[in-house]
mmCIF file of N, CA and C in Angstrom:
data_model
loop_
_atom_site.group_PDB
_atom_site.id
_atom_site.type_symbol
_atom_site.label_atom_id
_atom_site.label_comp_id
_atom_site.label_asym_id
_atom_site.label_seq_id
_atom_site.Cartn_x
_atom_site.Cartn_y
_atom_site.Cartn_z
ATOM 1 N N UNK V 1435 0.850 -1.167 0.000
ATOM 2 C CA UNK V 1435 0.000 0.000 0.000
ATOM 3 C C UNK V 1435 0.902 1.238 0.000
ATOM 4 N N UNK V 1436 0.856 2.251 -1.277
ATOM 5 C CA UNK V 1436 1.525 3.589 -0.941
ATOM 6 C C UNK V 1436 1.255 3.886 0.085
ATOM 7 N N UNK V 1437 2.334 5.231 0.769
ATOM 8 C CA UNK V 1437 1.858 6.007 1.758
ATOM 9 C C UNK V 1437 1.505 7.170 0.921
ATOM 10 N N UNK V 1438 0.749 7.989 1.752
ATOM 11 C CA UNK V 1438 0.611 9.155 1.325
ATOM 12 C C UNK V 1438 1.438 9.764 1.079
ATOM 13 N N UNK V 1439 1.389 10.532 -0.728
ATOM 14 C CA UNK V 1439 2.350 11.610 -0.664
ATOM 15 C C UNK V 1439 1.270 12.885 -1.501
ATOM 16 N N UNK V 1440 2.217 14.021 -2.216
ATOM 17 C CA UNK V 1440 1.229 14.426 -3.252
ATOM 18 C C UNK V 1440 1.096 14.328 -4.200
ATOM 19 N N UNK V 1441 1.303 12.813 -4.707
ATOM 20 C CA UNK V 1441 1.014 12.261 -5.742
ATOM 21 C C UNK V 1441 -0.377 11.109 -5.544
ATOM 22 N N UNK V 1442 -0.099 11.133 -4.710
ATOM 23 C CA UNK V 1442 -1.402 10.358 -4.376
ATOM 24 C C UNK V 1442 -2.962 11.427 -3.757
ATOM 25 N N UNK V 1443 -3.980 11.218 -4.228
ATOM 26 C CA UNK V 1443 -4.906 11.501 -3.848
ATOM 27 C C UNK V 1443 -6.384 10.925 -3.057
ATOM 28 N N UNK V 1444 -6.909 10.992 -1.653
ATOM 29 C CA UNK V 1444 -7.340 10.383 -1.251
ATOM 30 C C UNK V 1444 -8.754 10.562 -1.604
ATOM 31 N N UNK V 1445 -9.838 9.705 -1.300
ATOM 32 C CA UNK V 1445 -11.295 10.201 -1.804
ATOM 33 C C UNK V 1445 -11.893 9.307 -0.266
ATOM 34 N N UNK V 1446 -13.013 9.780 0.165
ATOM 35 C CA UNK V 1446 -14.160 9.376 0.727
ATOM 36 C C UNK V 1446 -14.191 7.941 0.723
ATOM 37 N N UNK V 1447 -14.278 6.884 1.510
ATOM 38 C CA UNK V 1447 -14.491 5.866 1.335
ATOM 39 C C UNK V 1447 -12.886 4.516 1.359
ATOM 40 N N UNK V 1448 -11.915 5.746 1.194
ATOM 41 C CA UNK V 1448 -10.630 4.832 1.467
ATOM 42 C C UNK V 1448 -10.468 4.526 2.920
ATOM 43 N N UNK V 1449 -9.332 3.892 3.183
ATOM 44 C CA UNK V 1449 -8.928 3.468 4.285
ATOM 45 C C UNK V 1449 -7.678 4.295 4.713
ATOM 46 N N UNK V 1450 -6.984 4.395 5.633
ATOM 47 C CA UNK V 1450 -6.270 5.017 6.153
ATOM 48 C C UNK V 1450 -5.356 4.178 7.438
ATOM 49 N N UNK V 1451 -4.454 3.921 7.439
ATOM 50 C CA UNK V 1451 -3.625 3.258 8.853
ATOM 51 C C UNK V 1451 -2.734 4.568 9.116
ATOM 52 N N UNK V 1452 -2.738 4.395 10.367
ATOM 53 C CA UNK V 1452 -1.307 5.077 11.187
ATOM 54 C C UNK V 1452 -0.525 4.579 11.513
ATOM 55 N N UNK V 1453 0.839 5.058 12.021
ATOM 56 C CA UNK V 1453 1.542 4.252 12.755
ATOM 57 C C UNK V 1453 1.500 4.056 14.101
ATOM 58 N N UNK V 1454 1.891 2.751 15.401
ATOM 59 C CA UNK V 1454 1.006 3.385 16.564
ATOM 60 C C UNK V 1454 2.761 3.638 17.470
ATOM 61 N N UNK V 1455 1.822 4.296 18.415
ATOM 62 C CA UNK V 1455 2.880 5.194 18.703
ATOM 63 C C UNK V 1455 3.697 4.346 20.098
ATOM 64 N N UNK V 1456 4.790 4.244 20.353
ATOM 65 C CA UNK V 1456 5.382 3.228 20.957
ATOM 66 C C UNK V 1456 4.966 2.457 21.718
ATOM 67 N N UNK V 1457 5.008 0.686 21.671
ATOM 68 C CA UNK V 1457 4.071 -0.121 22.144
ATOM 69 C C UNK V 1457 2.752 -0.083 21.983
ATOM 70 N N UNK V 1458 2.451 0.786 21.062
ATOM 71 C CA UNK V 1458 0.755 0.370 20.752
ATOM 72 C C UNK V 1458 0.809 -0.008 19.244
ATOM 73 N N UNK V 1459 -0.458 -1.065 18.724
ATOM 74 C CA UNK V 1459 -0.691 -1.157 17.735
ATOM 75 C C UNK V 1459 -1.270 -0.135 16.155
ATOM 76 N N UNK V 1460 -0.813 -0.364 15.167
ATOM 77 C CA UNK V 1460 -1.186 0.447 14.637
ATOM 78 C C UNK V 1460 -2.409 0.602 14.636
ATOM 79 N N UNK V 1461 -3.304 1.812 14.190
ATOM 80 C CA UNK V 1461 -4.953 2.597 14.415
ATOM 81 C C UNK V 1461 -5.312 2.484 12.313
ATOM 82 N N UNK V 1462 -6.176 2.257 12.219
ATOM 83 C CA UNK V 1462 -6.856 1.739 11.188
ATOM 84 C C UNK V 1462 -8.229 2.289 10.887
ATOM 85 N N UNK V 1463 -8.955 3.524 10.255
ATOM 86 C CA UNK V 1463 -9.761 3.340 10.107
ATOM 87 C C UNK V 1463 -10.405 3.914 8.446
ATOM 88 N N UNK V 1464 -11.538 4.797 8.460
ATOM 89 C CA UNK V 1464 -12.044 4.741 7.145
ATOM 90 C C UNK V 1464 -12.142 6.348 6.972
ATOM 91 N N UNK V 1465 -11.880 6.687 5.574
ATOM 92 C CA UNK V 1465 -11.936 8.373 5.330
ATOM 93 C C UNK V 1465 -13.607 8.602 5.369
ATOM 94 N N UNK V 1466 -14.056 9.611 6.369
ATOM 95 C CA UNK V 1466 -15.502 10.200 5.421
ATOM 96 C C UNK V 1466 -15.675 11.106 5.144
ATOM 97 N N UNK V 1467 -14.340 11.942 5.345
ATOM 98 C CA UNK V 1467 -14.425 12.885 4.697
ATOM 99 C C UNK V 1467 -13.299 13.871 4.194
ATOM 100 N N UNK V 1468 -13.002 14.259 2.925
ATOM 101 C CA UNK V 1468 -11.813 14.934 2.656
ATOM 102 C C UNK V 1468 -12.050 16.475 2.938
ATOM 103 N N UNK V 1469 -10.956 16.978 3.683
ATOM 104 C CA UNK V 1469 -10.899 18.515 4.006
ATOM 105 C C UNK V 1469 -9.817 19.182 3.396
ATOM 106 N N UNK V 1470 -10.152 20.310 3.228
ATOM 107 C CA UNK V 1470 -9.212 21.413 2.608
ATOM 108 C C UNK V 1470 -8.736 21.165 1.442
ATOM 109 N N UNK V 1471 -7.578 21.869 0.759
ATOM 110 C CA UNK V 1471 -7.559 21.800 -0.280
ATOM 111 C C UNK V 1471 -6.407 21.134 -1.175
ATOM 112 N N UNK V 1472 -6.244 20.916 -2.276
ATOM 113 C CA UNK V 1472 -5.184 19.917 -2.824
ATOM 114 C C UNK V 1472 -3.833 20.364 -2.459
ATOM 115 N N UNK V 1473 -2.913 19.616 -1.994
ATOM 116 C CA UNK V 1473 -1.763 19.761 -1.332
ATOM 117 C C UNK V 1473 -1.448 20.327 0.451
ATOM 118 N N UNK V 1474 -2.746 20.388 1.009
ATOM 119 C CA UNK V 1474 -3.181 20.942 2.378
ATOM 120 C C UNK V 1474 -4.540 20.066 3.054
ATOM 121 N N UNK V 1475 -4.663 19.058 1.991
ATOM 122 C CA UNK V 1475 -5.907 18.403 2.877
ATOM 123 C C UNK V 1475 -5.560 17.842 4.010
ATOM 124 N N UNK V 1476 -6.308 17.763 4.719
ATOM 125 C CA UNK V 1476 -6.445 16.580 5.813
ATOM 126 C C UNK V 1476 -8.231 15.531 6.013
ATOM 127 N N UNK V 1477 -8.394 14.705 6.768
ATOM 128 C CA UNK V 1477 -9.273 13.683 6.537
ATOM 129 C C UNK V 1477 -9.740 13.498 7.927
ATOM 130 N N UNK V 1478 -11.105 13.470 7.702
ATOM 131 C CA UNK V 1478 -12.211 13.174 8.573
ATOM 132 C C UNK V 1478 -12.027 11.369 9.172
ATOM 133 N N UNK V 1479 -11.719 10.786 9.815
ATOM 134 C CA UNK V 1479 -11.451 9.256 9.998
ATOM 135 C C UNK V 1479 -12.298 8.799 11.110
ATOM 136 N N UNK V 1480 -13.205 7.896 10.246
ATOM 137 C CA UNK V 1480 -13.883 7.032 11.311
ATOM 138 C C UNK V 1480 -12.689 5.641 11.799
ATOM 139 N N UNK V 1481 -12.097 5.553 13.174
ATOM 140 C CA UNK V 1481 -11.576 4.590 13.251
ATOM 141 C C UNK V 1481 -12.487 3.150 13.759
ATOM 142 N N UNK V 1482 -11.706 2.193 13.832
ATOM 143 C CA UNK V 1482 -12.078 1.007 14.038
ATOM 144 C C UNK V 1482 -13.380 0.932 15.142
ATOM 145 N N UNK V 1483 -12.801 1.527 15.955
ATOM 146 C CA UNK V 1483 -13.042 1.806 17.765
ATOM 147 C C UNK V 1483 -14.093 3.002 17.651
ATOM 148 N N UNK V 1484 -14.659 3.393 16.163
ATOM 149 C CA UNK V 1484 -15.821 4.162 16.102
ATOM 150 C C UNK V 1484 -15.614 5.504 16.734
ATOM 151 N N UNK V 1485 -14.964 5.826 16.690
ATOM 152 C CA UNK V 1485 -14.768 7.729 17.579
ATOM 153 C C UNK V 1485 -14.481 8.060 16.206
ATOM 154 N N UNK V 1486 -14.591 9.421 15.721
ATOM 155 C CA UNK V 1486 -13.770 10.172 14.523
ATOM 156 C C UNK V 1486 -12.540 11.136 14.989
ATOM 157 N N UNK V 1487 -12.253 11.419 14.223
ATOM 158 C CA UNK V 1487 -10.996 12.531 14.389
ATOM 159 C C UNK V 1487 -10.323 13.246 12.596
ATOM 160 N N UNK V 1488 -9.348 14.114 12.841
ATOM 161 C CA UNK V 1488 -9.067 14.645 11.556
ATOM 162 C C UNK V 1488 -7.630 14.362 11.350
ATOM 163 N N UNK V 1489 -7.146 13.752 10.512
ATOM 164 C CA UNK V 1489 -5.939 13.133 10.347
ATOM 165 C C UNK V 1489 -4.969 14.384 9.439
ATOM 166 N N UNK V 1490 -4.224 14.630 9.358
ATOM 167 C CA UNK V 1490 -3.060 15.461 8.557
ATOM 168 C C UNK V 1490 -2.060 14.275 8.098
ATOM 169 N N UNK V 1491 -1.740 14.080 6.547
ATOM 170 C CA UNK V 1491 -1.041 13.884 5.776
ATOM 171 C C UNK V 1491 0.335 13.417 6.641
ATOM 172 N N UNK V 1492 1.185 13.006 6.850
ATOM 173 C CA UNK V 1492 2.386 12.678 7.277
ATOM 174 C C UNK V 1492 2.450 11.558 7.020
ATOM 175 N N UNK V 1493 4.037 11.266 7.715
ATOM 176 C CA UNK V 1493 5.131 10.143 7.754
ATOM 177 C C UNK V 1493 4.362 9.169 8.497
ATOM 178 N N UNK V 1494 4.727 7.681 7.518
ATOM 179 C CA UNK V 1494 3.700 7.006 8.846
ATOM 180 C C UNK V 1494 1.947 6.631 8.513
ATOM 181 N N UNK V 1495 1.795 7.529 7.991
ATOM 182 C CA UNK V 1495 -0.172 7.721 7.717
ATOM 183 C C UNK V 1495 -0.217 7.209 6.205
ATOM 184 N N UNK V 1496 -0.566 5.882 6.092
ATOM 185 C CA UNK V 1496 -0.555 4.931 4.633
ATOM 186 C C UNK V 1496 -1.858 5.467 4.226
ATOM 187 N N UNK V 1497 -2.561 5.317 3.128
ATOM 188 C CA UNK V 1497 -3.639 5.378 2.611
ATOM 189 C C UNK V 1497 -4.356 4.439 1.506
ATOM 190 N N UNK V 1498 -4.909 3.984 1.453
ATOM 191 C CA UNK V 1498 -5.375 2.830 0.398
ATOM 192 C C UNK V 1498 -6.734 2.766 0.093
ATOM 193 N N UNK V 1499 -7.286 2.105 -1.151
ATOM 194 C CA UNK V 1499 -7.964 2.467 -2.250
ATOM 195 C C UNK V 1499 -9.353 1.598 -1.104
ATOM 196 N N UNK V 1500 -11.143 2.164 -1.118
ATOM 197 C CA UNK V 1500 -11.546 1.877 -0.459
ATOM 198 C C UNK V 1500 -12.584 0.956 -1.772
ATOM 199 N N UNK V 1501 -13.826 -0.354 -0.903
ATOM 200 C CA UNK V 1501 -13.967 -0.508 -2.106
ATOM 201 C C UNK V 1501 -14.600 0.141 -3.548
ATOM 202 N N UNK V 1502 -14.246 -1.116 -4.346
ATOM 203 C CA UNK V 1502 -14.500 -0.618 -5.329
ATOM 204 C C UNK V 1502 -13.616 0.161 -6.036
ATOM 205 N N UNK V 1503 -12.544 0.746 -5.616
ATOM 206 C CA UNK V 1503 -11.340 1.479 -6.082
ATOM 207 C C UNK V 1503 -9.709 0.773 -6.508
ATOM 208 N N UNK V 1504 -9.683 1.157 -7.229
ATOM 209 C CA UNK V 1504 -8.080 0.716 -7.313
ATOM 210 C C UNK V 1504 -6.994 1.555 -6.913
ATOM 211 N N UNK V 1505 -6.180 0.782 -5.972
ATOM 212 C CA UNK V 1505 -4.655 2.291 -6.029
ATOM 213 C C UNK V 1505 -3.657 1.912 -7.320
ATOM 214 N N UNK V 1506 -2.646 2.852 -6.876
ATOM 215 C CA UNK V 1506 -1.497 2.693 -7.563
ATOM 216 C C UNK V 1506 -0.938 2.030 -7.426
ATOM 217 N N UNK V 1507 -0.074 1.064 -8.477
ATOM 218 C CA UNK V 1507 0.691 0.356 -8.033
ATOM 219 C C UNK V 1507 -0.174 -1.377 -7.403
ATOM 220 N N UNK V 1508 -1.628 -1.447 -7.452
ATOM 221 C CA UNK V 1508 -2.153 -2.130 -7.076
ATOM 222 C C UNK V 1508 -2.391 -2.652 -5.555
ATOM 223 N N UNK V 1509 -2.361 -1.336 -4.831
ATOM 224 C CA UNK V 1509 -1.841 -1.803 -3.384
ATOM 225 C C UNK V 1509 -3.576 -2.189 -2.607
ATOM 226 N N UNK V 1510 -3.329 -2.865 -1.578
ATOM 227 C CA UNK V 1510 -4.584 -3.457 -1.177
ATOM 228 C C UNK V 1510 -5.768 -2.592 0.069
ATOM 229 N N UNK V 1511 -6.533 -2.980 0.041
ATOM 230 C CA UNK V 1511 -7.161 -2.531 1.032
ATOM 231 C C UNK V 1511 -6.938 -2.797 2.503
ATOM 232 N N UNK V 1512 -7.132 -2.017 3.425
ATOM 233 C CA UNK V 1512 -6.440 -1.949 4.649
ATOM 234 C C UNK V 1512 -7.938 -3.252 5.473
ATOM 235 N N UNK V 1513 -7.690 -4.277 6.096
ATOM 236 C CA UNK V 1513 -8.613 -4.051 6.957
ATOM 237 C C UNK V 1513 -9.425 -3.458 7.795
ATOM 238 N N UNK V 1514 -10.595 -3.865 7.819
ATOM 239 C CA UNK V 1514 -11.309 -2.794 8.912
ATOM 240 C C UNK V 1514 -11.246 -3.766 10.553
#
C-alpha cells in the first residue's frame, strides 16, 4: 500500500492506517471525509473503535484504495 504523498490523492471511502505510537498497535480506520484543499488536505477518519478525528497527511499515515477502487501500483485494502 503507498503512503501518502502528493502524488497520491485520497477520496471518501478509502482506508487510512497510522503508525502506533510506541508499544501500541497500529490505528486503522475509514476516510468520510476529505478537508481542505489539494496539497493541504487533511481527513475526517472514522476509526475502528468508532470515535472520529481529523488526520493530517504525514510520515507514517498509509492510505489505500476503499472498495471498489483501485490504487497505484495495485496496493490493497487496509482491513477494517
Amino acid at each position: 500500500m503507498p503512503t501518502k504523498s502528493a502524488e497520491t490523492d485520497a477520496h471518501r471511502g478509502d482506508w487510512i492506517e497510522t503508525r502506533g505510537v510506541h508499544g501500541q498497535a497500529p490505528r486503522r480506520g475509514e476516510i468520510i471525509e476529505v478537508l481542505g484543499r489539494e496539497r493541504h488536505e487533511r481527513y475526517r477518519v472514522r476509526w475502528d473503535e468508532q470515535h472520529e478525528s481529523i488526520v493530517y497527511p504525514a510520515d507514517g499515515v498509509i492510505v489505500g484504495p476503499g472498495p471498489g477502487r483501485r490504487g497505484r501500483g495495485g496496493g490493497k485494502r487496509a482491513a477494517p
